[in-house]
Amino acid sequence: DAGITQSPRYKITETGRQVTLMCHQTWSHSYMFWYRQDLGHGLRLIYYSAAADITDKGEVPDGYVVSRSKTENFPLTLESATRSQTSVYFCASSEPRGPPRETQYFGPGTRLLVL
Amino acid sequence: GENVEQHPSTLSVQEGDSAVIKCTYSDSASNYFPWYKQELGKRPQLIIDIRSNVGEKKDQRIAVTLNKTAKHFSLHITETQPEDSAVYFCAASKNTGFQKLVFGTGTRLLVSP
């Protein structure tokens, strides 16, 4: 688990500000994911990436931007934060060439509060 | 797209009792069903998974069953202990070359001593 880290762990920001959440993994996993966790909704996929420079939208991508210039990093940017983006954000990674092929390993999470 | 429903949302049991959490999925092409456990303030962690070519899988006190015809799968925890208290999430995905998980909404399990 120590192989995937997120920063910051806690963040308070204001409506309209740009915020970037960082995710770093040391396993050289090909796949990386961003989820948000909200009460009553479970974990919802925001964006995912199959490799460096390959990203795609998940279930709830609006208001978010991602990039992946290096395999180990997958930052998530909120371009103009809104109160509805207050949430706990989890990054995850997996290696499809496995085994275990499908297991996703989660980072410790970032708690974001938008005032 | 895939939709996963999970029940119950909360479950309270006495230590030593069994607990069962049920999930249904909508996409008959889904073939991989993991279960994640999330303790308070912690990250989700995989506890067991099952593939569609298997009907049941056990690992000590936990087991998962899959009914492909009915499109539902269940997590069974026997001899529950206080440390089993957590939120449990089921998920489903299909092998399209990329394992994109769709999660249920979670079950909060409370095991009372």
PDB file of C-alpha atoms in Angstrom:
ATOM      1  CA  ASP A   1       0.000   0.000   0.000  1.00  0.00           C
ATOM      2  CA  ALA A   2       2.849   2.417   0.607  1.00  0.00           C
ATOM      3  CA  GLY A   3       3.459   2.257  -3.146  1.00  0.00           C
ATOM      4  CA  ILE A   4       0.657   4.691  -3.958  1.00  0.00           C
ATOM      5  CA  THR A   5       0.536   8.085  -2.292  1.00  0.00           C
ATOM      6  CA  GLN A   6      -1.675  11.152  -2.543  1.00  0.00           C
ATOM      7  CA  SER A   7      -1.065  14.762  -1.673  1.00  0.00           C
ATOM      8  CA  PRO A   8      -2.279  16.816  -0.028  1.00  0.00           C
ATOM      9  CA  ARG A   9      -4.201  14.618   2.406  1.00  0.00           C
ATOM     10  CA  TYR A  10      -6.464  17.501   3.406  1.00  0.00           C
ATOM     11  CA  LYS A  11      -7.324  20.644   1.478  1.00  0.00           C
ATOM     12  CA  ILE A  12      -9.628  23.573   2.099  1.00  0.00           C
ATOM     13  CA  THR A  13     -10.250  25.930  -0.799  1.00  0.00           C
ATOM     14  CA  GLU A  14     -12.749  28.485  -1.957  1.00  0.00           C
ATOM     15  CA  THR A  15     -15.276  28.415  -4.758  1.00  0.00           C
ATOM     16  CA  GLY A  16     -13.721  29.334  -8.080  1.00  0.00           C
ATOM     17  CA  ARG A  17     -10.144  28.441  -7.178  1.00  0.00           C
ATOM     18  CA  GLN A  18      -8.099  25.942  -9.127  1.00  0.00           C
ATOM     19  CA  VAL A  19      -6.982  22.923  -7.126  1.00  0.00           C
ATOM     20  CA  THR A  20      -4.649  20.082  -8.110  1.00  0.00           C
ATOM     21  CA  LEU A  21      -4.611  16.759  -6.311  1.00  0.00           C
ATOM     22  CA  MET A  22      -1.511  14.651  -6.789  1.00  0.00           C
ATOM     23  CA  CYS A  23      -1.198  10.886  -7.094  1.00  0.00           C
ATOM     24  CA  HIS A  24       2.090   8.996  -7.283  1.00  0.00           C
ATOM     25  CA  GLN A  25       2.703   5.250  -7.520  1.00  0.00           C
ATOM     26  CA  THR A  26       5.998   3.392  -7.411  1.00  0.00           C
ATOM     27  CA  TRP A  27       4.850   0.082  -8.914  1.00  0.00           C
ATOM     28  CA  SER A  28       4.965   1.178 -12.560  1.00  0.00           C
ATOM     29  CA  HIS A  29       1.347   0.103 -12.908  1.00  0.00           C
ATOM     30  CA  SER A  30      -0.098   0.887 -16.311  1.00  0.00           C
ATOM     31  CA  TYR A  31      -3.604   1.776 -15.172  1.00  0.00           C
ATOM     32  CA  MET A  32      -4.497   4.634 -12.873  1.00  0.00           C
ATOM     33  CA  PHE A  33      -7.870   5.896 -11.719  1.00  0.00           C
ATOM     34  CA  TRP A  34      -9.467   8.796  -9.884  1.00  0.00           C
ATOM     35  CA  TYR A  35     -12.613   8.254  -7.814  1.00  0.00           C
ATOM     36  CA  ARG A  36     -14.689  10.477  -5.612  1.00  0.00           C
ATOM     37  CA  GLN A  37     -16.463   9.094  -2.582  1.00  0.00           C
ATOM     38  CA  ASP A  38     -19.666  10.674  -1.335  1.00  0.00           C
ATOM     39  CA  LEU A  39     -22.166   9.388   1.183  1.00  0.00           C
ATOM     40  CA  GLY A  40     -24.917   7.473  -0.568  1.00  0.00           C
ATOM     41  CA  HIS A  41     -22.994   7.215  -3.842  1.00  0.00           C
ATOM     42  CA  GLY A  42     -20.139   4.912  -3.039  1.00  0.00           C
ATOM     43  CA  LEU A  43     -17.091   5.315  -5.259  1.00  0.00           C
ATOM     44  CA  ARG A  44     -17.621   6.984  -8.615  1.00  0.00           C
ATOM     45  CA  LEU A  45     -15.022   7.022 -11.355  1.00  0.00           C
ATOM     46  CA  ILE A  46     -13.942  10.479 -12.515  1.00  0.00           C
ATOM     47  CA  TYR A  47     -11.147   9.717 -14.985  1.00  0.00           C
ATOM     48  CA  TYR A  48      -8.863   6.840 -15.797  1.00  0.00           C
ATOM     49  CA  SER A  49      -5.659   6.272 -17.697  1.00  0.00           C
ATOM     50  CA  ALA A  50      -4.354   3.161 -19.446  1.00  0.00           C
ATOM     51  CA  ALA A  51      -0.815   4.491 -19.893  1.00  0.00           C
ATOM     52  CA  ALA A  52       1.161   7.713 -20.108  1.00  0.00           C
ATOM     53  CA  ASP A  53      -0.606  10.201 -22.375  1.00  0.00           C
ATOM     54  CA  ILE A  54      -3.751   8.017 -22.569  1.00  0.00           C
ATOM     55  CA  THR A  55      -6.689   9.206 -20.497  1.00  0.00           C
ATOM     56  CA  ASP A  56     -10.461   8.852 -20.695  1.00  0.00           C
ATOM     57  CA  LYS A  57     -13.577  10.030 -18.935  1.00  0.00           C
ATOM     58  CA  GLY A  58     -15.343   8.025 -16.291  1.00  0.00           C
ATOM     59  CA  GLU A  59     -18.822   8.413 -14.835  1.00  0.00           C
ATOM     60  CA  VAL A  60     -18.515  11.958 -13.394  1.00  0.00           C
ATOM     61  CA  PRO A  61     -15.803  13.909 -15.332  1.00  0.00           C
ATOM     62  CA  ASP A  62     -17.398  17.374 -15.505  1.00  0.00           C
ATOM     63  CA  GLY A  63     -15.317  20.068 -13.846  1.00  0.00           C
ATOM     64  CA  TYR A  64     -12.174  17.945 -13.686  1.00  0.00           C
ATOM     65  CA  VAL A  65      -9.051  17.692 -15.840  1.00  0.00           C
ATOM     66  CA  VAL A  66      -6.322  15.042 -15.747  1.00  0.00           C
ATOM     67  CA  SER A  67      -2.954  14.532 -17.331  1.00  0.00           C
ATOM     68  CA  ARG A  68      -0.429  11.733 -17.320  1.00  0.00           C
ATOM     69  CA  SER A  69       2.950  12.694 -18.722  1.00  0.00           C
ATOM     70  CA  LYS A  70       4.749  10.047 -16.641  1.00  0.00           C
ATOM     71  CA  THR A  71       3.610   6.539 -15.766  1.00  0.00           C
ATOM     72  CA  GLU A  72       3.967   7.118 -12.035  1.00  0.00           C
ATOM     73  CA  ASN A  73       1.999  10.366 -11.735  1.00  0.00           C
ATOM     74  CA  PHE A  74      -1.667  11.086 -12.364  1.00  0.00           C
ATOM     75  CA  PRO A  75      -2.703  14.570 -11.157  1.00  0.00           C
ATOM     76  CA  LEU A  76      -6.352  15.612 -10.965  1.00  0.00           C
ATOM     77  CA  THR A  77      -7.194  19.295 -11.399  1.00  0.00           C
ATOM     78  CA  LEU A  78     -10.405  21.035 -10.444  1.00  0.00           C
ATOM     79  CA  GLU A  79     -10.359  23.978 -12.836  1.00  0.00           C
ATOM     80  CA  SER A  80     -12.820  26.143 -10.876  1.00  0.00           C
ATOM     81  CA  ALA A  81     -13.840  24.457  -7.643  1.00  0.00           C
ATOM     82  CA  THR A  82     -17.525  24.306  -6.683  1.00  0.00           C
ATOM     83  CA  ARG A  83     -19.133  23.314  -3.383  1.00  0.00           C
ATOM     84  CA  SER A  84     -20.490  20.159  -5.015  1.00  0.00           C
ATOM     85  CA  GLN A  85     -16.894  19.013  -5.450  1.00  0.00           C
ATOM     86  CA  THR A  86     -16.448  18.737  -1.698  1.00  0.00           C
ATOM     87  CA  SER A  87     -15.622  15.067  -1.351  1.00  0.00           C
ATOM     88  CA  VAL A  88     -13.007  12.471  -0.547  1.00  0.00           C
ATOM     89  CA  TYR A  89     -10.876  11.719  -3.597  1.00  0.00           C
ATOM     90  CA  PHE A  90      -9.128   8.398  -4.067  1.00  0.00           C
ATOM     91  CA  CYS A  91      -6.493   7.536  -6.605  1.00  0.00           C
ATOM     92  CA  ALA A  92      -5.972   3.887  -7.543  1.00  0.00           C
ATOM     93  CA  SER A  93      -3.726   1.845  -9.788  1.00  0.00           C
ATOM     94  CA  SER A  94      -3.668  -1.628 -11.303  1.00  0.00           C
ATOM     95  CA  GLU A  95      -1.474  -3.676 -13.589  1.00  0.00           C
ATOM     96  CA  PRO A  96      -3.362  -5.495 -16.368  1.00  0.00           C
ATOM     97  CA  ARG A  97      -0.401  -7.723 -17.183  1.00  0.00           C
ATOM     98  CA  GLY A  98      -0.825  -9.110 -13.644  1.00  0.00           C
ATOM     99  CA  PRO A  99      -1.493 -11.326 -11.827  1.00  0.00           C
ATOM    100  CA  PRO A 100      -3.546 -10.216 -10.109  1.00  0.00           C
ATOM    101  CA  ARG A 101      -4.757  -8.581 -13.266  1.00  0.00           C
ATOM    102  CA  GLU A 102      -7.767  -6.660 -12.070  1.00  0.00           C
ATOM    103  CA  THR A 103      -6.947  -5.712  -8.487  1.00  0.00           C
ATOM    104  CA  GLN A 104      -7.021  -1.980  -7.921  1.00  0.00           C
ATOM    105  CA  TYR A 105      -4.830  -0.595  -5.154  1.00  0.00           C
ATOM    106  CA  PHE A 106      -6.071   2.596  -3.576  1.00  0.00           C
ATOM    107  CA  GLY A 107      -4.161   5.557  -2.220  1.00  0.00           C
ATOM    108  CA  PRO A 108      -4.919   7.002   1.238  1.00  0.00           C
ATOM    109  CA  GLY A 109      -7.310   9.623  -0.120  1.00  0.00           C
ATOM    110  CA  THR A 110      -7.552  13.415  -0.127  1.00  0.00           C
ATOM    111  CA  ARG A 111     -10.307  15.154   1.808  1.00  0.00           C
ATOM    112  CA  LEU A 112     -11.313  18.285  -0.069  1.00  0.00           C
ATOM    113  CA  LEU A 113     -13.572  20.970   1.341  1.00  0.00           C
ATOM    114  CA  VAL A 114     -14.767  23.745  -0.963  1.00  0.00           C
ATOM    115  CA  LEU A 115     -16.154  26.754   0.870  1.00  0.00           C
TER     116      LEU A 115
ATOM    117  CA  GLY B   1     -23.782   1.090 -18.826  1.00  0.00           C
ATOM    118  CA  GLU B   2     -23.359  -1.153 -15.821  1.00  0.00           C
ATOM    119  CA  ASN B   3     -25.368  -0.454 -12.673  1.00  0.00           C
ATOM    120  CA  VAL B   4     -24.641  -2.156  -9.347  1.00  0.00           C
ATOM    121  CA  GLU B   5     -27.124  -2.125  -6.494  1.00  0.00           C
ATOM    122  CA  GLN B   6     -26.101  -3.115  -2.982  1.00  0.00           C
ATOM    123  CA  HIS B   7     -28.203  -4.064   0.046  1.00  0.00           C
ATOM    124  CA  PRO B   8     -28.543  -3.476   2.893  1.00  0.00           C
ATOM    125  CA  SER B   9     -27.047  -0.032   3.410  1.00  0.00           C
ATOM    126  CA  THR B  10     -26.462  -0.791   7.095  1.00  0.00           C
ATOM    127  CA  LEU B  11     -26.195  -4.091   8.922  1.00  0.00           C
ATOM    128  CA  SER B  12     -25.844  -4.655  12.644  1.00  0.00           C
ATOM    129  CA  VAL B  13     -24.948  -8.078  14.034  1.00  0.00           C
ATOM    130  CA  GLN B  14     -23.742  -9.579  17.283  1.00  0.00           C
ATOM    131  CA  GLU B  15     -20.220 -10.919  17.490  1.00  0.00           C
ATOM    132  CA  GLY B  16     -20.172 -14.506  16.297  1.00  0.00           C
ATOM    133  CA  ASP B  17     -23.195 -14.132  14.022  1.00  0.00           C
ATOM    134  CA  SER B  18     -23.023 -14.345  10.243  1.00  0.00           C
ATOM    135  CA  ALA B  19     -23.447 -11.359   7.931  1.00  0.00           C
ATOM    136  CA  VAL B  20     -24.616 -11.376   4.329  1.00  0.00           C
ATOM    137  CA  ILE B  21     -24.397  -8.480   1.886  1.00  0.00           C
ATOM    138  CA  LYS B  22     -26.044  -8.730  -1.514  1.00  0.00           C
ATOM    139  CA  CYS B  23     -25.389  -7.012  -4.833  1.00  0.00           C
ATOM    140  CA  THR B  24     -27.104  -7.122  -8.197  1.00  0.00           C
ATOM    141  CA  TYR B  25     -25.653  -6.013 -11.510  1.00  0.00           C
ATOM    142  CA  SER B  26     -27.279  -5.090 -14.796  1.00  0.00           C
ATOM    143  CA  ASP B  27     -24.758  -5.913 -17.519  1.00  0.00           C
ATOM    144  CA  SER B  28     -24.710  -9.636 -18.311  1.00  0.00           C
ATOM    145  CA  ALA B  29     -21.256  -9.167 -19.890  1.00  0.00           C
ATOM    146  CA  SER B  30     -19.718  -8.368 -16.494  1.00  0.00           C
ATOM    147  CA  ASN B  31     -17.337 -11.118 -15.468  1.00  0.00           C
ATOM    148  CA  TYR B  32     -15.305  -9.866 -12.514  1.00  0.00           C
ATOM    149  CA  PHE B  33     -16.754  -9.097  -9.075  1.00  0.00           C
ATOM    150  CA  PRO B  34     -14.492  -7.835  -6.290  1.00  0.00           C
ATOM    151  CA  TRP B  35     -15.377  -6.877  -2.740  1.00  0.00           C
ATOM    152  CA  TYR B  36     -13.566  -4.048  -0.948  1.00  0.00           C
ATOM    153  CA  LYS B  37     -13.474  -3.294   2.766  1.00  0.00           C
ATOM    154  CA  GLN B  38     -13.028   0.254   3.996  1.00  0.00           C
ATOM    155  CA  GLU B  39     -12.362   0.924   7.650  1.00  0.00           C
ATOM    156  CA  LEU B  40     -13.197   4.341   9.053  1.00  0.00           C
ATOM    157  CA  GLY B  41     -10.871   6.972   7.615  1.00  0.00           C
ATOM    158  CA  LYS B  42      -8.906   4.416   5.623  1.00  0.00           C
ATOM    159  CA  ARG B  43      -8.573   3.460   1.981  1.00  0.00           C
ATOM    160  CA  PRO B  44     -10.660   0.678   0.361  1.00  0.00           C
ATOM    161  CA  GLN B  45      -8.836  -2.650   0.268  1.00  0.00           C
ATOM    162  CA  LEU B  46      -9.655  -5.762  -1.721  1.00  0.00           C
ATOM    163  CA  ILE B  47     -10.746  -8.658   0.494  1.00  0.00           C
ATOM    164  CA  ILE B  48     -12.008 -11.191  -2.027  1.00  0.00           C
ATOM    165  CA  ASP B  49     -13.015 -11.412  -5.665  1.00  0.00           C
ATOM    166  CA  ILE B  50     -14.730 -13.860  -7.980  1.00  0.00           C
ATOM    167  CA  ARG B  51     -14.817 -14.396 -11.703  1.00  0.00           C
ATOM    168  CA  SER B  52     -17.824 -15.463 -13.728  1.00  0.00           C
ATOM    169  CA  ASN B  53     -16.506 -18.968 -14.363  1.00  0.00           C
ATOM    170  CA  VAL B  54     -16.709 -19.727 -10.629  1.00  0.00           C
ATOM    171  CA  GLY B  55     -19.837 -20.017  -8.481  1.00  0.00           C
ATOM    172  CA  GLU B  56     -18.282 -19.680  -5.043  1.00  0.00           C
ATOM    173  CA  LYS B  57     -14.983 -18.723  -3.475  1.00  0.00           C
ATOM    174  CA  LYS B  58     -13.903 -18.916   0.157  1.00  0.00           C
ATOM    175  CA  ASP B  59     -11.091 -17.393   2.149  1.00  0.00           C
ATOM    176  CA  GLN B  60     -11.206 -18.314   5.819  1.00  0.00           C
ATOM    177  CA  ARG B  61     -14.276 -16.597   7.304  1.00  0.00           C
ATOM    178  CA  ILE B  62     -15.349 -14.812   4.142  1.00  0.00           C
ATOM    179  CA  ALA B  63     -16.966 -16.239   1.037  1.00  0.00           C
ATOM    180  CA  VAL B  64     -18.499 -14.874  -2.110  1.00  0.00           C
ATOM    181  CA  THR B  65     -21.191 -16.528  -4.214  1.00  0.00           C
ATOM    182  CA  LEU B  66     -22.205 -15.653  -7.747  1.00  0.00           C
ATOM    183  CA  ASN B  67     -25.445 -16.392  -9.578  1.00  0.00           C
ATOM    184  CA  LYS B  68     -24.925 -15.391 -13.199  1.00  0.00           C
ATOM    185  CA  THR B  69     -28.468 -16.254 -14.234  1.00  0.00           C
ATOM    186  CA  ALA B  70     -29.979 -13.925 -11.658  1.00  0.00           C
ATOM    187  CA  LYS B  71     -27.111 -11.444 -11.989  1.00  0.00           C
ATOM    188  CA  HIS B  72     -26.416 -11.206  -8.311  1.00  0.00           C
ATOM    189  CA  PHE B  73     -23.513 -11.949  -5.994  1.00  0.00           C
ATOM    190  CA  SER B  74     -23.181 -11.968  -2.240  1.00  0.00           C
ATOM    191  CA  LEU B  75     -20.551 -11.609   0.463  1.00  0.00           C
ATOM    192  CA  HIS B  76     -20.823 -13.939   3.447  1.00  0.00           C
ATOM    193  CA  ILE B  77     -18.894 -13.340   6.663  1.00  0.00           C
ATOM    194  CA  THR B  78     -19.096 -16.050   9.312  1.00  0.00           C
ATOM    195  CA  GLU B  79     -18.183 -15.819  13.008  1.00  0.00           C
ATOM    196  CA  THR B  80     -18.091 -12.033  12.806  1.00  0.00           C
ATOM    197  CA  GLN B  81     -15.665 -10.135  15.013  1.00  0.00           C
ATOM    198  CA  PRO B  82     -15.623  -6.457  16.062  1.00  0.00           C
ATOM    199  CA  GLU B  83     -12.719  -5.851  13.661  1.00  0.00           C
ATOM    200  CA  ASP B  84     -15.045  -6.784  10.795  1.00  0.00           C
ATOM    201  CA  SER B  85     -16.876  -3.503  11.419  1.00  0.00           C
ATOM    202  CA  ALA B  86     -16.353  -1.405   8.288  1.00  0.00           C
ATOM    203  CA  VAL B  87     -18.009  -0.335   5.058  1.00  0.00           C
ATOM    204  CA  TYR B  88     -18.054  -3.021   2.381  1.00  0.00           C
ATOM    205  CA  PHE B  89     -18.317  -2.242  -1.315  1.00  0.00           C
ATOM    206  CA  CYS B  90     -19.129  -4.638  -4.109  1.00  0.00           C
ATOM    207  CA  ALA B  91     -18.136  -3.891  -7.693  1.00  0.00           C
ATOM    208  CA  ALA B  92     -18.470  -5.315 -11.184  1.00  0.00           C
ATOM    209  CA  SER B  93     -16.538  -5.033 -14.418  1.00  0.00           C
ATOM    210  CA  LYS B  94     -16.246  -6.721 -17.779  1.00  0.00           C
ATOM    211  CA  ASN B  95     -13.142  -7.723 -19.628  1.00  0.00           C
ATOM    212  CA  THR B  96     -13.034  -5.309 -22.525  1.00  0.00           C
ATOM    213  CA  GLY B  97      -9.281  -4.889 -22.243  1.00  0.00           C
ATOM    214  CA  PHE B  98      -9.691  -2.373 -19.473  1.00  0.00           C
ATOM    215  CA  GLN B  99     -11.056  -3.237 -16.032  1.00  0.00           C
ATOM    216  CA  LYS B 100     -13.292  -0.305 -15.201  1.00  0.00           C
ATOM    217  CA  LEU B 101     -15.025  -1.055 -11.931  1.00  0.00           C
ATOM    218  CA  VAL B 102     -18.567   0.072 -11.157  1.00  0.00           C
ATOM    219  CA  PHE B 103     -19.121   0.138  -7.400  1.00  0.00           C
ATOM    220  CA  GLY B 104     -22.198  -0.390  -5.284  1.00  0.00           C
ATOM    221  CA  THR B 105     -23.134   2.265  -2.746  1.00  0.00           C
ATOM    222  CA  GLY B 106     -21.677   0.372   0.212  1.00  0.00           C
ATOM    223  CA  THR B 107     -22.875  -1.466   3.329  1.00  0.00           C
ATOM    224  CA  ARG B 108     -21.914  -0.282   6.789  1.00  0.00           C
ATOM    225  CA  LEU B 109     -21.422  -3.375   8.952  1.00  0.00           C
ATOM    226  CA  LEU B 110     -21.397  -2.960  12.710  1.00  0.00           C
ATOM    227  CA  VAL B 111     -20.394  -5.946  14.833  1.00  0.00           C
ATOM    228  CA  SER B 112     -21.265  -5.525  18.484  1.00  0.00           C
ATOM    229  CA  PRO B 113     -19.316  -7.409  21.156  1.00  0.00           C
TER     230      PRO B 113
END
